Coordinates of C-alpha atoms in Angstrom, one line a residue:
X1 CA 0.0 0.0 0.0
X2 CA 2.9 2.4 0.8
X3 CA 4.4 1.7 -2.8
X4 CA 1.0 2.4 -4.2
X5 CA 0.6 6.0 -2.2
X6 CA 4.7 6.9 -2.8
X7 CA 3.9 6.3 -6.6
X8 CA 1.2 8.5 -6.4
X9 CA 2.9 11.1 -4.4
X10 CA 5.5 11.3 -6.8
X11 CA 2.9 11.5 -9.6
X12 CA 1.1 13.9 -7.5
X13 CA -2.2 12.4 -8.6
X14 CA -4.2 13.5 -5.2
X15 CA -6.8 11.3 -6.9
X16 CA -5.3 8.0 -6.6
X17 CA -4.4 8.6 -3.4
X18 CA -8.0 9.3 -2.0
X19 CA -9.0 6.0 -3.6
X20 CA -6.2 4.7 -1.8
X21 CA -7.2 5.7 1.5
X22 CA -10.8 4.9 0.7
X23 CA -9.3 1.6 0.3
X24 CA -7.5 1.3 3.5
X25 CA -10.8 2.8 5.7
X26 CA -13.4 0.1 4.1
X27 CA -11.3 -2.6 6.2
X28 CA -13.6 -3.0 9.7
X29 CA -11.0 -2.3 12.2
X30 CA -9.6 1.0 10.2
X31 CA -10.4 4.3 11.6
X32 CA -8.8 6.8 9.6
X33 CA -5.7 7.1 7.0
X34 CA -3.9 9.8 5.9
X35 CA -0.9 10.9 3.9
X36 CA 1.9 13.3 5.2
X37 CA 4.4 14.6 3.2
X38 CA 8.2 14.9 3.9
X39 CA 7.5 18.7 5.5
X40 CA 4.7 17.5 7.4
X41 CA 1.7 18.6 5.5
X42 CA -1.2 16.7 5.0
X43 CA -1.8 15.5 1.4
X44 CA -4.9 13.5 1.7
X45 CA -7.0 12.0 4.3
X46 CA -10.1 10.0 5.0
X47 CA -11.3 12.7 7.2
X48 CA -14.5 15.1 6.0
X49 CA -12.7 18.4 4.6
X50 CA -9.2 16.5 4.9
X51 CA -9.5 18.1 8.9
X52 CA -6.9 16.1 10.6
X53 CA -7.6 16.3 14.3
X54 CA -4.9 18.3 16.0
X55 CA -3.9 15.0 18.3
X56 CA -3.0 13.1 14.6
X57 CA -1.1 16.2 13.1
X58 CA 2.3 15.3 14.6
X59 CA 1.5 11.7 15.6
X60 CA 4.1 9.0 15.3
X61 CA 6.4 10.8 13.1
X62 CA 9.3 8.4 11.7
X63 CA 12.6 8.8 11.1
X64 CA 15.1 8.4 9.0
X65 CA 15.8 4.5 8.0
X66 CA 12.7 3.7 10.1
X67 CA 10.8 0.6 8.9
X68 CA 7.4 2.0 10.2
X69 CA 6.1 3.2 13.5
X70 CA 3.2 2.7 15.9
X71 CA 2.0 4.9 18.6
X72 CA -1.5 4.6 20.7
X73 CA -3.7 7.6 21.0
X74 CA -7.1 8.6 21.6
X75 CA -9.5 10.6 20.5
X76 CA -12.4 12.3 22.3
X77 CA -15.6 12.6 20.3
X78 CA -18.5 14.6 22.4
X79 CA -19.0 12.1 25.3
X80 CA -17.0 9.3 23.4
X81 CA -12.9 8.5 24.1
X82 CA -12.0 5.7 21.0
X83 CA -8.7 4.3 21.5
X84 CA -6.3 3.8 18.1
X85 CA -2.8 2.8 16.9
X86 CA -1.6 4.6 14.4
X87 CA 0.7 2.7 12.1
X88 CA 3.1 4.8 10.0
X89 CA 5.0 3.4 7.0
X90 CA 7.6 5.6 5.3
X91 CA 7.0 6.5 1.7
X92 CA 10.1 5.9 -0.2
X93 CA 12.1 5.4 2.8
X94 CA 10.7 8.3 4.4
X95 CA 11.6 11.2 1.5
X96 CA 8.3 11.5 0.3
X97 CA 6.6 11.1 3.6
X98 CA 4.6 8.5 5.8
X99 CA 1.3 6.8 5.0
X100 CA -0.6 6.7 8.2
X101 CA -3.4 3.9 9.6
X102 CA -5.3 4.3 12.5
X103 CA -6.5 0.8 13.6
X104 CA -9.1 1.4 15.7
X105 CA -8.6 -0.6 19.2
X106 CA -11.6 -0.6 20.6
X107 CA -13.2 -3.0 17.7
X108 CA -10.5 -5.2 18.5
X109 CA -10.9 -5.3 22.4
X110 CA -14.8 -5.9 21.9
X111 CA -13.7 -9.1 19.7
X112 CA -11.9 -10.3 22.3
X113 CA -14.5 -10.0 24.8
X114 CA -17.2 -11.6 22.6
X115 CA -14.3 -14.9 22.3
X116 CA -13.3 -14.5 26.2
X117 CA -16.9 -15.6 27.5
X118 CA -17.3 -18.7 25.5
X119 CA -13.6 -19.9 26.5
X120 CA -14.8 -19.1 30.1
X121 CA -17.7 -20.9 29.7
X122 CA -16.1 -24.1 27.9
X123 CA -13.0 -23.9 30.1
X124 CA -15.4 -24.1 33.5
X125 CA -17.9 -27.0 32.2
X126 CA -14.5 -28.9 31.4
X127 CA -12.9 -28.3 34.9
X128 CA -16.3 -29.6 36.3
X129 CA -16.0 -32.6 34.2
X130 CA -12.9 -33.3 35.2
X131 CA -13.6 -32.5 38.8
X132 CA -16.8 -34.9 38.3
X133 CA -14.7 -37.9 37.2
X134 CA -11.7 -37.2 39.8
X135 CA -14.6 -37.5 42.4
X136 CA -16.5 -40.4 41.2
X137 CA -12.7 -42.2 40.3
X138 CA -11.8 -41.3 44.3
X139 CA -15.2 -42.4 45.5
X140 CA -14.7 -46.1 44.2
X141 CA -11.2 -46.1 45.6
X142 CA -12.2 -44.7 49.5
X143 CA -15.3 -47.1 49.2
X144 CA -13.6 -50.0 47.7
X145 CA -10.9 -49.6 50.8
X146 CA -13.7 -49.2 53.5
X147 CA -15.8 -52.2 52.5
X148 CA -12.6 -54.7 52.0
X149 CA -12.8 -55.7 54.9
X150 CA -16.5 -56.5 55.3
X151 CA -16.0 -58.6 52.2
X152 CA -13.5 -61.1 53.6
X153 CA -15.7 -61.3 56.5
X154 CA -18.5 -62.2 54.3
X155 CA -16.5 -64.6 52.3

């Protein structure tokens, strides 16, 4: 994807690069993208009017040689505080700029939640299973060992 928007850059087709970003956004667990140039200025984004929030303007700014970058933030949205990473990967090694991701955390933490009960729920009904043949296996050994000697009586 960073070839893609680097190529563009270069081109300086602000058109491809939108699409781009559309591209990135339709994912589920993407926020927002946006493309900063080398200087720091914002070239596109997925956000109405290209308005970067202020906390993204200077956000996980790479440098030189760096491979990419992440750095958590949040944003606050009326009453609502939505947690992100924002990933950063260089465009042509940083000279043209960084292509930026926010991949929105709190989707992700949800997911996990929605998986956490059902383990819960299958990792207690196996402990009690295991718990009920332990028992039952212990039983027939404390029994067996109380009535032995009645049995030789009997016999």
């Amino acid at each position: 994807m960073s070839m893609k928007a680097a190529n563009s850059v270069q081109a300086g087709d602000m058109n491809a690069l939108q699409m781009l970003l559309g591209e990135a956004i339709s994912q589920p667990d993407v926020a927002y993208s946006f493309i900063r140039d080398a200087g720091g200025r914002i070239l596109a984004s997925t956000f109405e009017g290209n308005a970067v929030p202020d906390e993204l303007k200077n956000i996980n700014e790479l440098g030189k040689g760096m491979p990419f970058g992440t750095q958590e933030t949040r944003l606050v949205s009326g009453d609502m505080v939505r947690s992100f990473v924002d990933i950063a990967a260089p465009l042509a090694g940083g000279s043209l700029g960084s292509l930026h991701i926010g991949w929105n955390v709190d989707i992700q933490r949800a997911s996990i939640r929605r998986m956490f009960f059902p383990f819960v729920i299958v990792a207690a009904a196996f402990s009690c299973f295991a718990a009920a043949i332990i028992s039952a296996i212990l039983m027939f050994k404390v029994t067996d060992r109380i009535l032995r000697p009645a049995r030789a009586t009997v016999s």
